[in-house]
Tab-separated table of C-alpha atoms in Angstrom:
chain	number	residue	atom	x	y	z
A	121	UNK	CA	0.000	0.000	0.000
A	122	UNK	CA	1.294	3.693	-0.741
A	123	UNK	CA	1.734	5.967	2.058
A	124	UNK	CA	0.523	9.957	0.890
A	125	UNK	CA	1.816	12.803	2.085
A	126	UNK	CA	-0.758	15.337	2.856
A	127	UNK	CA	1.626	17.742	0.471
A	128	UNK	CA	1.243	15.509	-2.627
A	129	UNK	CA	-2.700	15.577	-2.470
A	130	UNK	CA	-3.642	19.151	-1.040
A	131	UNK	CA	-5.999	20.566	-3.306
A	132	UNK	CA	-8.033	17.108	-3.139
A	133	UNK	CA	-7.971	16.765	0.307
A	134	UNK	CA	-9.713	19.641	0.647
A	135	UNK	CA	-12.112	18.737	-1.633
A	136	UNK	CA	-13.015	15.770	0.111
A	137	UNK	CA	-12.797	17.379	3.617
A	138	UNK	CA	-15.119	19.912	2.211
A	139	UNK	CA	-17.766	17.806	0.474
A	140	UNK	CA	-17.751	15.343	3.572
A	141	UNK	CA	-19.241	18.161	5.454
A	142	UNK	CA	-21.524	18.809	3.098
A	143	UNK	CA	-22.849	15.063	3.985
A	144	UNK	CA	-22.449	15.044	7.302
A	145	UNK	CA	-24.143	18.507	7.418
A	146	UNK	CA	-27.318	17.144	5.804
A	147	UNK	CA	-27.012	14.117	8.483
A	148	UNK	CA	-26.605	16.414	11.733
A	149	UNK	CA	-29.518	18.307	10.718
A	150	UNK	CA	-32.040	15.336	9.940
A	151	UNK	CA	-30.876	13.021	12.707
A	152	UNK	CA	-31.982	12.545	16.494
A	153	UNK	CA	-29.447	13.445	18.337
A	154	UNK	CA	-26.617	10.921	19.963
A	155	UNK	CA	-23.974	11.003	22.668
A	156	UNK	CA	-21.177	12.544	21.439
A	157	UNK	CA	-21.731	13.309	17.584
A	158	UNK	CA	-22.516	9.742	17.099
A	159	UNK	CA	-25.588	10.487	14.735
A	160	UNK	CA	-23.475	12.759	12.337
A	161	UNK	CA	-20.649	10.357	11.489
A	162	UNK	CA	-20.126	8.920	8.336
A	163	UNK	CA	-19.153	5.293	7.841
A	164	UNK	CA	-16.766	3.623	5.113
A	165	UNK	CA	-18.337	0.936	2.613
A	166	UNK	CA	-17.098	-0.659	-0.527
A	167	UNK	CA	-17.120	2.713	-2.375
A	168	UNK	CA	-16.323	5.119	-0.221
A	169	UNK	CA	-18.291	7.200	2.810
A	170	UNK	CA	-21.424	7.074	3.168
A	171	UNK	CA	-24.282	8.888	5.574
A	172	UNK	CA	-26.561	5.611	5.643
A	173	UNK	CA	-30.052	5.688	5.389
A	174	UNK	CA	-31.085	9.433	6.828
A	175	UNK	CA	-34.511	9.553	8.373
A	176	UNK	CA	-37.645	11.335	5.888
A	177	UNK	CA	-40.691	10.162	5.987
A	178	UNK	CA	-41.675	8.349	2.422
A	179	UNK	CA	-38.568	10.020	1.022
A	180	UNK	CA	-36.009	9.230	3.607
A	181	UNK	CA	-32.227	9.190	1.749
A	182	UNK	CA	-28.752	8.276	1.700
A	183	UNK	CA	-25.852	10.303	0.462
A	184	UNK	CA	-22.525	8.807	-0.505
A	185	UNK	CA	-18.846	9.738	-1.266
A	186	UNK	CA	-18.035	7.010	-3.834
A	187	UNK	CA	-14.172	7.193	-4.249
A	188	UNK	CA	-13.536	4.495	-6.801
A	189	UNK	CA	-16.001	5.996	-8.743
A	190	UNK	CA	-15.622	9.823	-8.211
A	191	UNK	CA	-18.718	10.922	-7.338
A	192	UNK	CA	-21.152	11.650	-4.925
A	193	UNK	CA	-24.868	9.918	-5.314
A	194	UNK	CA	-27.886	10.944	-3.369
A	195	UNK	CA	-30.402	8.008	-3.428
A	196	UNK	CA	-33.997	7.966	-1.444
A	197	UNK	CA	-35.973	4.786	-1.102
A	198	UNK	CA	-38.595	5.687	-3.591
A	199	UNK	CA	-36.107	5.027	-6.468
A	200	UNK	CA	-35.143	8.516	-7.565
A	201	UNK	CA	-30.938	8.734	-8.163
A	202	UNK	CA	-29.272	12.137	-8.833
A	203	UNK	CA	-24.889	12.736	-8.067
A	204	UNK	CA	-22.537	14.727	-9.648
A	205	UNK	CA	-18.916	13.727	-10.542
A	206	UNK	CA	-15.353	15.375	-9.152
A	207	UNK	CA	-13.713	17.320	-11.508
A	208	UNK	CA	-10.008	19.094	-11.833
A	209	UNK	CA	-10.766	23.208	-12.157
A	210	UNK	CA	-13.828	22.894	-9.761
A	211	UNK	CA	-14.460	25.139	-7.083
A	212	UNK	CA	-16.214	24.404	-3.408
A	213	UNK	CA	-18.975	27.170	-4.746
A	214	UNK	CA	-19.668	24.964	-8.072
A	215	UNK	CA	-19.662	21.711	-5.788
A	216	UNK	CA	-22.458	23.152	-3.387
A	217	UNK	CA	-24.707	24.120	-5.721
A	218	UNK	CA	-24.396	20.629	-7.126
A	219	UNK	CA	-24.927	19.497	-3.883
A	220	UNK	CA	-28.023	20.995	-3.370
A	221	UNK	CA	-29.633	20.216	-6.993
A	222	UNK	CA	-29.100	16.739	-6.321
A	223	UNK	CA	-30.640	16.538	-2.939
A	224	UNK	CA	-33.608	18.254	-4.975
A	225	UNK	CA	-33.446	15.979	-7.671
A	226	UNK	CA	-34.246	13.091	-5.210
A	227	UNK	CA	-36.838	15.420	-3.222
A	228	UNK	CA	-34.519	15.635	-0.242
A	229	UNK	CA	-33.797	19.307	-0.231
A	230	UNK	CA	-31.853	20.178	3.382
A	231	UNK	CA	-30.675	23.468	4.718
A	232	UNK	CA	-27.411	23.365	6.235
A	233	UNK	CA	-25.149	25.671	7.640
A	234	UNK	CA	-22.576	26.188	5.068
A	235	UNK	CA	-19.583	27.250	7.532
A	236	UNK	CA	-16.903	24.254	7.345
A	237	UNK	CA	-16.617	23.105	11.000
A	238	UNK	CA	-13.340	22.396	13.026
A	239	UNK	CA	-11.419	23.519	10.029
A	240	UNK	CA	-8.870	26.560	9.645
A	241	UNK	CA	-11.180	28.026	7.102
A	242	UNK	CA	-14.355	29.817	7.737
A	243	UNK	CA	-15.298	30.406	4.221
A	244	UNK	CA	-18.957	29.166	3.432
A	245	UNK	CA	-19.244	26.780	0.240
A	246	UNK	CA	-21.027	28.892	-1.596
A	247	UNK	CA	-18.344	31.647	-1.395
A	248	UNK	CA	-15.339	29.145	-1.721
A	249	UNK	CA	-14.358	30.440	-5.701
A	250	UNK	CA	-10.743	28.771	-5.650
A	251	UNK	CA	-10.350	26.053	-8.759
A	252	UNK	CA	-8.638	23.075	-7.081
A	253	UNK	CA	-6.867	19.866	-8.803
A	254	UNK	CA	-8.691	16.381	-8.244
A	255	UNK	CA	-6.468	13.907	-8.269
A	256	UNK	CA	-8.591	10.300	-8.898
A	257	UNK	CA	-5.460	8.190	-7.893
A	258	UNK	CA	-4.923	10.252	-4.730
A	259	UNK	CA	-8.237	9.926	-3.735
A	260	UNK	CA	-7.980	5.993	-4.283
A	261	UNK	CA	-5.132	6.201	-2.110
A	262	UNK	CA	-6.592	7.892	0.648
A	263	UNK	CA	-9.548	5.447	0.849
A	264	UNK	CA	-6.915	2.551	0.820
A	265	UNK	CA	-5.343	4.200	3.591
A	266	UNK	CA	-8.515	4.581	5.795
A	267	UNK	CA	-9.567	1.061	4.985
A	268	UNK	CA	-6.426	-0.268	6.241
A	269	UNK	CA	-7.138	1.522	8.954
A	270	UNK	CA	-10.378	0.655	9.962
A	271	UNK	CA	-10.307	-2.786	9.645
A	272	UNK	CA	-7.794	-2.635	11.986
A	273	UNK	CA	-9.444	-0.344	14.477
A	274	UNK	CA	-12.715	-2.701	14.310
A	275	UNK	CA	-10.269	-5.667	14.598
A	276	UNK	CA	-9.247	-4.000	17.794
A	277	UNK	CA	-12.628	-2.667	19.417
A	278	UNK	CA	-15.092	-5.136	18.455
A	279	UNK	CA	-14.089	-7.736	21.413
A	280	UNK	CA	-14.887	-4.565	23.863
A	281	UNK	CA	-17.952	-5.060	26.273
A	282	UNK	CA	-18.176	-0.827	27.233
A	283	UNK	CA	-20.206	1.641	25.346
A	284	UNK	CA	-18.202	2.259	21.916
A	285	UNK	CA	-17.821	4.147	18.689
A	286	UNK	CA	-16.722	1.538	15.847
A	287	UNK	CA	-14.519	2.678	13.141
A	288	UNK	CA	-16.500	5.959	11.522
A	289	UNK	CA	-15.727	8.967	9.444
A	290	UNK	CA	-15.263	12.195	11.752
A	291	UNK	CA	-15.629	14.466	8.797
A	292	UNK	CA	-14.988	18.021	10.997
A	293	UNK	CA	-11.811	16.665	11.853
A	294	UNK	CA	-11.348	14.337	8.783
A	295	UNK	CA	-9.743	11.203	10.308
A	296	UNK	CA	-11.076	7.424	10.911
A	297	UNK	CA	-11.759	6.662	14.743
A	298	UNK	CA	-13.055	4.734	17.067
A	299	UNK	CA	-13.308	5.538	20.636
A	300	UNK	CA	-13.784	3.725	23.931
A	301	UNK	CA	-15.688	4.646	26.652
A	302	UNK	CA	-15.467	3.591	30.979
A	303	UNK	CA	-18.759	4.627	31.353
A	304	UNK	CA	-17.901	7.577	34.135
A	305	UNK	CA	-18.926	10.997	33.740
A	306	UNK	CA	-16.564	13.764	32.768
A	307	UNK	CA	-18.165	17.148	31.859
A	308	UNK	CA	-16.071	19.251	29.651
A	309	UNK	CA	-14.645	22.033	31.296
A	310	UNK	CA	-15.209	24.732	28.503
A	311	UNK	CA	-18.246	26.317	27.038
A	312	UNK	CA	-17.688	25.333	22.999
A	313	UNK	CA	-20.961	23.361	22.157
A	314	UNK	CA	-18.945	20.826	19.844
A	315	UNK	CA	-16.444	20.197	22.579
A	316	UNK	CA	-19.254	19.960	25.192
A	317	UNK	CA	-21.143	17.298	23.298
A	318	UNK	CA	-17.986	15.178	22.000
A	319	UNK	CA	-16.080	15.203	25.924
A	320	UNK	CA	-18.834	14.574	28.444
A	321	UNK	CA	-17.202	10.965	29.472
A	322	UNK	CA	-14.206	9.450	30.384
A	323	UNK	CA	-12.886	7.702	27.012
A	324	UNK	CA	-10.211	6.901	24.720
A	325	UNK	CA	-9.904	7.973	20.764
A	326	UNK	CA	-8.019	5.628	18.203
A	327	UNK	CA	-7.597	7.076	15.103
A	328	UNK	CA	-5.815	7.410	12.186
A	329	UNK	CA	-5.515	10.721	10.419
A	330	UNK	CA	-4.112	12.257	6.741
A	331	UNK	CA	-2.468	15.330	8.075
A	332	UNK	CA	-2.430	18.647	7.614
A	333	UNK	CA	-0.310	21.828	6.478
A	334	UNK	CA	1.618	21.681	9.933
A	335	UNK	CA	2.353	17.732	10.135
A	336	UNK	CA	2.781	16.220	6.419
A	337	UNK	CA	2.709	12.659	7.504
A	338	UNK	CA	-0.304	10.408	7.975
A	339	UNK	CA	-0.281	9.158	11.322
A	340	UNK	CA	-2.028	6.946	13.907
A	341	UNK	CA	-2.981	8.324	17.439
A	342	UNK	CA	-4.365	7.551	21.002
A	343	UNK	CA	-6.022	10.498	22.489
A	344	UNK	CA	-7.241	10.328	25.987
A	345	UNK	CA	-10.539	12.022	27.709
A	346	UNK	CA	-10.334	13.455	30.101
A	347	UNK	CA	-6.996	15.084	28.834
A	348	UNK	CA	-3.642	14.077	30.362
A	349	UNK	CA	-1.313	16.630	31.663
A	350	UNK	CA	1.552	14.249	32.958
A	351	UNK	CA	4.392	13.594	30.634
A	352	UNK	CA	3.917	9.864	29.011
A	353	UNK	CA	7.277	9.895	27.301
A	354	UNK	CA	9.010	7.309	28.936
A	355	UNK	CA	5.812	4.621	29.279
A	356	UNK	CA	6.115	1.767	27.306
A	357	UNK	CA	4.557	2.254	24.192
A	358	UNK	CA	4.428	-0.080	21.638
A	359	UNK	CA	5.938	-0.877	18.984
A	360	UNK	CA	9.239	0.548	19.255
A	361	UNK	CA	8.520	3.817	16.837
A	362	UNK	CA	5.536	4.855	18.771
A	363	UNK	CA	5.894	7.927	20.560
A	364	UNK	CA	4.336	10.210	23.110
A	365	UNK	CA	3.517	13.929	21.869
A	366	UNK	CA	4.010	15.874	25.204
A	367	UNK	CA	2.673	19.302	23.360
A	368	UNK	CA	-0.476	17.415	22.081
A	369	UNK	CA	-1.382	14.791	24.627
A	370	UNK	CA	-1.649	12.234	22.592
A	371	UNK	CA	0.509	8.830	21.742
A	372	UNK	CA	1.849	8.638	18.102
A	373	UNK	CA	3.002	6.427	15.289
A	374	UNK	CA	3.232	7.389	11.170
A	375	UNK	CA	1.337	5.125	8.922
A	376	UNK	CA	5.016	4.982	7.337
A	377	UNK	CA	6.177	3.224	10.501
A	378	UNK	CA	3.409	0.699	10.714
A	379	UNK	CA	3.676	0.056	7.250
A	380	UNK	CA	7.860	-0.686	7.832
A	381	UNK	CA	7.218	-3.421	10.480
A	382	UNK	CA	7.260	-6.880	8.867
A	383	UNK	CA	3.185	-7.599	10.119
A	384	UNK	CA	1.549	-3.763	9.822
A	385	UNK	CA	-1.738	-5.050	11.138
A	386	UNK	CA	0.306	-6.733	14.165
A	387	UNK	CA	2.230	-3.281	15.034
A	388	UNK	CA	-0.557	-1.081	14.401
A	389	UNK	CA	-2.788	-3.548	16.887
A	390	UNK	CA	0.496	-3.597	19.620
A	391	UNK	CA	0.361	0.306	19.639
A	392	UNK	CA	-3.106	0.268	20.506
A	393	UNK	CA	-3.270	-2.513	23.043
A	394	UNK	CA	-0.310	-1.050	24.631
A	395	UNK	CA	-1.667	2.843	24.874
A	396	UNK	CA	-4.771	1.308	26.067
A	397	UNK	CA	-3.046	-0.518	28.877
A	398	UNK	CA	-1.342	2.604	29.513
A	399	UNK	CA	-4.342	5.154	29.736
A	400	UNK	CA	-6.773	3.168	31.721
A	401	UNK	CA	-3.950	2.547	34.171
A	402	UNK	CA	-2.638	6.547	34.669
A	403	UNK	CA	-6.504	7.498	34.202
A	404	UNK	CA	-8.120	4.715	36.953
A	405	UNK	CA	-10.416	3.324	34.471
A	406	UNK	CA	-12.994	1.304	36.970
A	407	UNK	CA	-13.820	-2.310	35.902
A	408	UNK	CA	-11.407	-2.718	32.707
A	409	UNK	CA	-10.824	-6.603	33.871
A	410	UNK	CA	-14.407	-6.725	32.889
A	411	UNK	CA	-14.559	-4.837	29.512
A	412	UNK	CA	-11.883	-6.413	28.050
A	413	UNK	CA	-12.746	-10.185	29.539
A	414	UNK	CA	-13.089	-12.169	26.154
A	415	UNK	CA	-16.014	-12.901	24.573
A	416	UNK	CA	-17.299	-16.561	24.809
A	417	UNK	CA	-17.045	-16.568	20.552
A	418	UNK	CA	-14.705	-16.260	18.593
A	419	UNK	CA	-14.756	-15.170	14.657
A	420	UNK	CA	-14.934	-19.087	12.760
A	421	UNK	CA	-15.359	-20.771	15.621
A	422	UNK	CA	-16.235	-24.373	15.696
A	423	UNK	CA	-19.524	-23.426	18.263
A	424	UNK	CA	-21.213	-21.313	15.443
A	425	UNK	CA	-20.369	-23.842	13.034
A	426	UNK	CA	-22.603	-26.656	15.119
A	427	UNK	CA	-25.421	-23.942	15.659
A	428	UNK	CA	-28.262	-24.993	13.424
């Protein structure tokens, strides 16, 4: 698998970044509400991203980001289909009001706020004029990336007995988490409404993200909830390139790395095991013999072959 720097596919990162708002936008505002975001995330399928099936009466919809085929496709469960493609020389502006024809091609139409969220630009999509590149193998790249990712996060968290998040799409942030939860309260400290509803319990993020103009490598991370203040340099983190970022809290490795070991899967899995280990330890998780006692299955095992 090829390992992107964020540098070499700028202009359709952003793209993406952008447009996956533009999903999860139509998602947050049709949805009930969940814990934590939970009801705005996007989740990977064969294709690409998708919203699911969004609630709307007898014309209730999906939306999805289909990579491999570079498009996006509204469809609603009375049969009507509308999308429009990616194109080189398109602008954020010229994307939206695509956006917004096809949801009323399928009789969907949505209003969303049209500010990107936890992004460094503010600039609405219908005001975002700049022509960007689209670069189809990049993009096919990307999604390779995050599948290899989230198999291996839902490798990791399925066995888990807590409340969790399995492998999704955080479009505001635009990385591929899941996160585990104790089950204690833990009231965020500030007054932000995103931050309120996304820390309000004692957890544990594992995700793995593209990067960014400040850090060009795609990386993996372990962020803890409440945050940790204590320097975790010298804890043993796993495997050996992992590394503890003092500045942001949070436990590192490059998808580079990972991809270096001989068994990528079987580092990648080490470094979470081990951070886990590590967190609920320094942050007095309560009952974690419990959460992680295995399950009495186990994937092709000979008891679900006898069941009949």
């Amino acid at each position: 698998m090829n390992v992107l720097k964020y540098s070499e596919w700028k202009d359709t990162a952003l793209t993406l970044h952008l447009i996956s708002q533009m999903l999860g936008k139509a998602k947050l505002t049709r949805m009930e509400p969940q814990p934590e975001w939970n009801h705005t995330l996007l989740q990977l399928n064969a294709d690409g991203f998708t919203t699911g099936l969004i609630p709307n009466g007898e014309k209730s919809f999906s939306i999805s980001l289909m990579i491999k085929e570079g498009k996006v496709v509204a469809s609603g469960i009375d049969g009507r289909t509308s999308g429009f493609s990616f194109e080189t020389g398109k602008s954020i502006s010229e994307y939206y009001a695509l956006f917004n024809r096809m949801l009323n091609d399928v009789m969907c139409e949505t209003e969303i706020c049209t500010v990107p969220m936890e992004m460094n630009t503010r600039t609405p999509f219908e005001d975002d004029k700049v022509k960007r590149e689209y670069d189809t193998q990049c993009a096919l790249t990307f999604f390779q990336m995050s599948t290899f990712a989230h198999n291996a996060l839902l490798k990791f968290v399925s066995a888990y007995r807590g409340k969790k998040i399995l492998p999704s799409f955080f479009w505001g942030t635009f990385d591929i988490s899941a996160v585990l939860f104790s089950g204690k309260e833990a009231p965020f400290p500030g007054n932000g409404v995103i931050e309120k509803t996304a820390f309000d319990e004692q957890m544990i993020e594992f995700g793995f993200w593209p990067g960014d103009d400040t850090i060009d490598e795609p990386s993996f991370f372990i962020l803890p909830y409440p945050f940790v203040t204590k320097d975790l340099s010298n804890t043993n983190i796993k495997p050996d390139k992992a590394f503890y970022s003092k500045e942001k809290s949070e436990y590192f490795i490059t998808l580079r790395d990972v991809m270096n070991y001989e068994d990528p899967e079987a580092a990648l899995l080490a470094f979470f095991k081990s951070g886990f280990e590590i967190l609920t330890k320094e942050e007095h998780w309560d009952n974690v013999e419990w959460l992680v006692k295995p399950l009495l299955i186990t994937k092709g095992s000979e008891a679900l072959k006898k069941q009949k």
